[in-house]
GROMACS .gro file of C-alpha atoms in nm:
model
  175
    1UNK     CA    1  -2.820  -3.290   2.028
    2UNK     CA    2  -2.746  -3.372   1.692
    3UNK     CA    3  -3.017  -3.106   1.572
    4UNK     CA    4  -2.888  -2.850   1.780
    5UNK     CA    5  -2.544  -2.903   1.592
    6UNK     CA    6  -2.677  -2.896   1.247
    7UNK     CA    7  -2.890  -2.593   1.293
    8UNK     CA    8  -2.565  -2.409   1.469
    9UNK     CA    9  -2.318  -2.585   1.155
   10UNK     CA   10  -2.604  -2.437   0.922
   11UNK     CA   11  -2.582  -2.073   1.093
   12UNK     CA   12  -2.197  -2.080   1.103
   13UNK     CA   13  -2.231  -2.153   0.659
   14UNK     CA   14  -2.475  -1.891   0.647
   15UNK     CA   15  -2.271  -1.648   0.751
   16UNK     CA   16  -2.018  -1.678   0.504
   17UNK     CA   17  -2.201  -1.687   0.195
   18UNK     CA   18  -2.163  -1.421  -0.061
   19UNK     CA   19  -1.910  -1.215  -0.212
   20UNK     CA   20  -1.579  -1.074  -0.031
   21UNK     CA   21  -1.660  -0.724   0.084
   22UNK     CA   22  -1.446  -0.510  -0.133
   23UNK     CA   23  -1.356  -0.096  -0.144
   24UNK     CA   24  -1.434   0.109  -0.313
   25UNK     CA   25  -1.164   0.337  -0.495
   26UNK     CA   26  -1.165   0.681  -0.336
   27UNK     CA   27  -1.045   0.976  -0.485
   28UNK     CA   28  -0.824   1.265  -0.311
   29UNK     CA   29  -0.992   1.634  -0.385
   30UNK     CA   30  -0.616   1.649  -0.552
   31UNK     CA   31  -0.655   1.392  -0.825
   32UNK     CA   32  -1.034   1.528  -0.904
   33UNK     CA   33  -0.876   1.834  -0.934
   34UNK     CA   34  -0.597   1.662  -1.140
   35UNK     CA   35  -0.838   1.510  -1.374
   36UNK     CA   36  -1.095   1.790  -1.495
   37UNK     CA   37  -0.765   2.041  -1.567
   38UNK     CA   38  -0.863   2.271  -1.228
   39UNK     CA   39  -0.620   2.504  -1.136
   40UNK     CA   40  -0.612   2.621  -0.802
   41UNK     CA   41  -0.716   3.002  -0.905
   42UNK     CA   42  -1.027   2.807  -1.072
   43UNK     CA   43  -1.176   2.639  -0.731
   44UNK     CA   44  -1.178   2.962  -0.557
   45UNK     CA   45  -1.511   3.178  -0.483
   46UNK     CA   46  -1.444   3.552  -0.484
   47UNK     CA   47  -1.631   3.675  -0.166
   48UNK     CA   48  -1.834   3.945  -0.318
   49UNK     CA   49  -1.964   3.692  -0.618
   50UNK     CA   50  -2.223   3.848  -0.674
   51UNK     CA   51  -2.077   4.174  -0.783
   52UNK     CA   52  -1.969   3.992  -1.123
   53UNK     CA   53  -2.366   4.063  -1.238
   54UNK     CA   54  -2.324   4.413  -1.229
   55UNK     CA   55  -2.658   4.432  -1.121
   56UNK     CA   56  -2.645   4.739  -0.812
   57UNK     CA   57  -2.992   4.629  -0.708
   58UNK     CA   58  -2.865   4.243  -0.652
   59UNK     CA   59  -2.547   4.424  -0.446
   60UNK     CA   60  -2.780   4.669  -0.225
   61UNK     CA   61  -3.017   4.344  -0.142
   62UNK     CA   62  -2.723   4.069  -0.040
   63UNK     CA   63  -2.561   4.366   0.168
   64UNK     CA   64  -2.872   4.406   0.341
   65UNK     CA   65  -2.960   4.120   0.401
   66UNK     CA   66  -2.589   4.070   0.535
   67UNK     CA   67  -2.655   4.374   0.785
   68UNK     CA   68  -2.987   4.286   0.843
   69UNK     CA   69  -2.968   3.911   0.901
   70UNK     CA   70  -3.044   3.781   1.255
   71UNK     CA   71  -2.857   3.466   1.281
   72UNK     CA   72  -2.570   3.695   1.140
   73UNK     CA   73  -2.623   3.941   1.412
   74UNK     CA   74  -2.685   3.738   1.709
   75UNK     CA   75  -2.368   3.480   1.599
   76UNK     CA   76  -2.156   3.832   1.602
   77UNK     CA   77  -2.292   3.903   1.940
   78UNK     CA   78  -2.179   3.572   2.080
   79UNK     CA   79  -1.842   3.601   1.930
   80UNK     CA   80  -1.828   3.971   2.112
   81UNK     CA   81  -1.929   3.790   2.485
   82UNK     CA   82  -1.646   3.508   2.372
   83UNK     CA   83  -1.394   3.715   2.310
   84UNK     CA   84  -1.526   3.906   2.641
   85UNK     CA   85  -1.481   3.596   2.805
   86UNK     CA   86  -1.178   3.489   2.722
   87UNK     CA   87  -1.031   3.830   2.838
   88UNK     CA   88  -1.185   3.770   3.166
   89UNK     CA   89  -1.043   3.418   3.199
   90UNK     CA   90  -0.707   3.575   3.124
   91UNK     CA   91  -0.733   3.841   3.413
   92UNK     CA   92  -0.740   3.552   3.646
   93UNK     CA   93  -0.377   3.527   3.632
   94UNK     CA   94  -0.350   3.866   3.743
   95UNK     CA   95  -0.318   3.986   4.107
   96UNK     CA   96  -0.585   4.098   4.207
   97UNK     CA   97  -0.661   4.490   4.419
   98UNK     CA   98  -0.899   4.591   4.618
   99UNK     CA   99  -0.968   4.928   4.801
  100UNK     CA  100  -1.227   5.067   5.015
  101UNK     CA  101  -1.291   5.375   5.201
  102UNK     CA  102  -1.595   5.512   5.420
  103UNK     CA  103  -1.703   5.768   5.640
  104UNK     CA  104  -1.987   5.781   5.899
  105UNK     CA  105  -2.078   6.061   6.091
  106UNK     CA  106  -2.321   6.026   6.440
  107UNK     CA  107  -2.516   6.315   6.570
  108UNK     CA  108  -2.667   6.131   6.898
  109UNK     CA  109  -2.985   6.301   7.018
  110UNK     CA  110  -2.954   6.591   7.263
  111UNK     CA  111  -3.246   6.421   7.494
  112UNK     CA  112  -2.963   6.194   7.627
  113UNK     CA  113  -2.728   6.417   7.791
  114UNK     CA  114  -2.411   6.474   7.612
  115UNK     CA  115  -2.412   6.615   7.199
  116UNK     CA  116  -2.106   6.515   7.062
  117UNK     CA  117  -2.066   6.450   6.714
  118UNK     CA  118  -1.886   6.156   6.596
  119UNK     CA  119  -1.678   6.117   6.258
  120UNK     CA  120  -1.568   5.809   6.173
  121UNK     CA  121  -1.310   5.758   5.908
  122UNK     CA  122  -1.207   5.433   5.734
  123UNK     CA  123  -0.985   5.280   5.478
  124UNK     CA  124  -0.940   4.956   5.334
  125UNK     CA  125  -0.687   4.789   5.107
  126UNK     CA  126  -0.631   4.467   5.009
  127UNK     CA  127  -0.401   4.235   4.750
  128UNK     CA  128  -0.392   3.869   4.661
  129UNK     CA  129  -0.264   3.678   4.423
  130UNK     CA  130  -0.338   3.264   4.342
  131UNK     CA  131  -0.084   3.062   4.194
  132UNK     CA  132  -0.268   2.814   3.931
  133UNK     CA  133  -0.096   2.514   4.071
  134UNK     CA  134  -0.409   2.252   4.015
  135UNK     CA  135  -0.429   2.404   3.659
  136UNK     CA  136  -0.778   2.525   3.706
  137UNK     CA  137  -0.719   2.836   3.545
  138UNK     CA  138  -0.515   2.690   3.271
  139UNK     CA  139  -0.832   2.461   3.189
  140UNK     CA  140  -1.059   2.772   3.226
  141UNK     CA  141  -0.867   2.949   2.965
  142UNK     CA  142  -0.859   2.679   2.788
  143UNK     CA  143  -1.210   2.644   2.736
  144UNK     CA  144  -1.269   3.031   2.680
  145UNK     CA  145  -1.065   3.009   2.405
  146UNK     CA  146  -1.204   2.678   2.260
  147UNK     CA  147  -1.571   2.859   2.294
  148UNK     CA  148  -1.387   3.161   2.136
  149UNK     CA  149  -1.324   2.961   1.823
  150UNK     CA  150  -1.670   2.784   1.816
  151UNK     CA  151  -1.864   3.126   1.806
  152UNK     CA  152  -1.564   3.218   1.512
  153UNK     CA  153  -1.656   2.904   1.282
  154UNK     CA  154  -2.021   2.957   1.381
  155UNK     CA  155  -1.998   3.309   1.248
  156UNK     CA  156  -1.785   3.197   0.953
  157UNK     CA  157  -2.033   2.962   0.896
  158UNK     CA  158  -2.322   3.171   0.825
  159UNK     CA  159  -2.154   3.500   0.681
  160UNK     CA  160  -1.873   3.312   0.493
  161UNK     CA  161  -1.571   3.593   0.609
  162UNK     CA  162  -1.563   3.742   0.879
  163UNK     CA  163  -1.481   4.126   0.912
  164UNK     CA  164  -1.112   4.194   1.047
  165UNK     CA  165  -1.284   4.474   1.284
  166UNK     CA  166  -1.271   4.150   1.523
  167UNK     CA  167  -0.881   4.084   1.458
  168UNK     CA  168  -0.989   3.795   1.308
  169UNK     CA  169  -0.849   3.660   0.924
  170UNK     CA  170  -0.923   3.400   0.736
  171UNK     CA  171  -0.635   3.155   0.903
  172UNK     CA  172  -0.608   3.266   1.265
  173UNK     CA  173  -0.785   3.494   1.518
  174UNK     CA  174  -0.706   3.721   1.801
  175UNK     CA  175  -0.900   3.771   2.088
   0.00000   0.00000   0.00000
């Protein structure tokens, strides 16, 4: 017994040897900024930075490869079916129509007796609208537009700006 306490007195030492954990100093982007003299013109990237070469042969290849890029092209297609989406998920608050209309005409066969033709006419309509008392179409909105904004940064990610053909700017977007 008295082993067993040394060895667990021994373990319970052990663990508090060494120095006090202490943190390290961060620094805010602000006082980095503060410190090398940047002013806030100075830490921004012009889009088009490669046009300050003047090279047109470095400007024809980056805007081709821009046009031409397939992660660029198939992220702008998923932001289209988003933005798709989201406009669907909307139009679930909306009542809802729906009309229908046929006609079917019978020509029995003149072994049986009797020709008569038949016409038959029919129409159809019909309205409904759900009320979105459970919330399940608030949620499904919801998560159209969160997918919305993932398929944005996604794009935003890999281009850098986005073109404002999509309504979209570089603080908010529209779907």
């Amino acid at each position: 017994m008295r082993k067993i306490g040394l060895v667990f007195g021994f373990m319970l030492i052990s663990c508090t040897v060494g120095p006090d954990f202490e943190r390290k100093d961060v620094y805010q982007d602000t006082q980095i900024a503060q410190s090398l003299k940047l002013t806030g013109k100075d830490l921004k990237i012009d889009k088009a930075w490669y046009e300050e070469f003047h090279d047109e042969n470095l400007n024809v290849l980056i805007r081709s490869a821009l046009g031409s890029n397939p992660k660029l092209l198939t992220s702008l297609e998923r932001l289209k079916q988003a933005r798709t989406n989201v406009k669907i998920a909307r139009a679930e608050y909306l009542p809802k129509l729906n009309g229908t209309a046929g006609y079917d005409y019978m020509k029995p066969s003149e072994n049986i007796g009797l020709a008569a033709d038949t016409n038959y006419f029919s129409l159809g309509f019909d309205a409904n609208w759900e009320i979105d008392i459970w919330g399940a179409g608030r949620r499904l909105n919801e998560k159209t537009e969160a997918e919305f904004l993932g398929a944005y940064y996604n794009l935003q990610n890999i281009r850098g700006n986005v073109s404002n053909s999509f309504g979209i700017d570089g603080n908010h977007c529209t779907y």
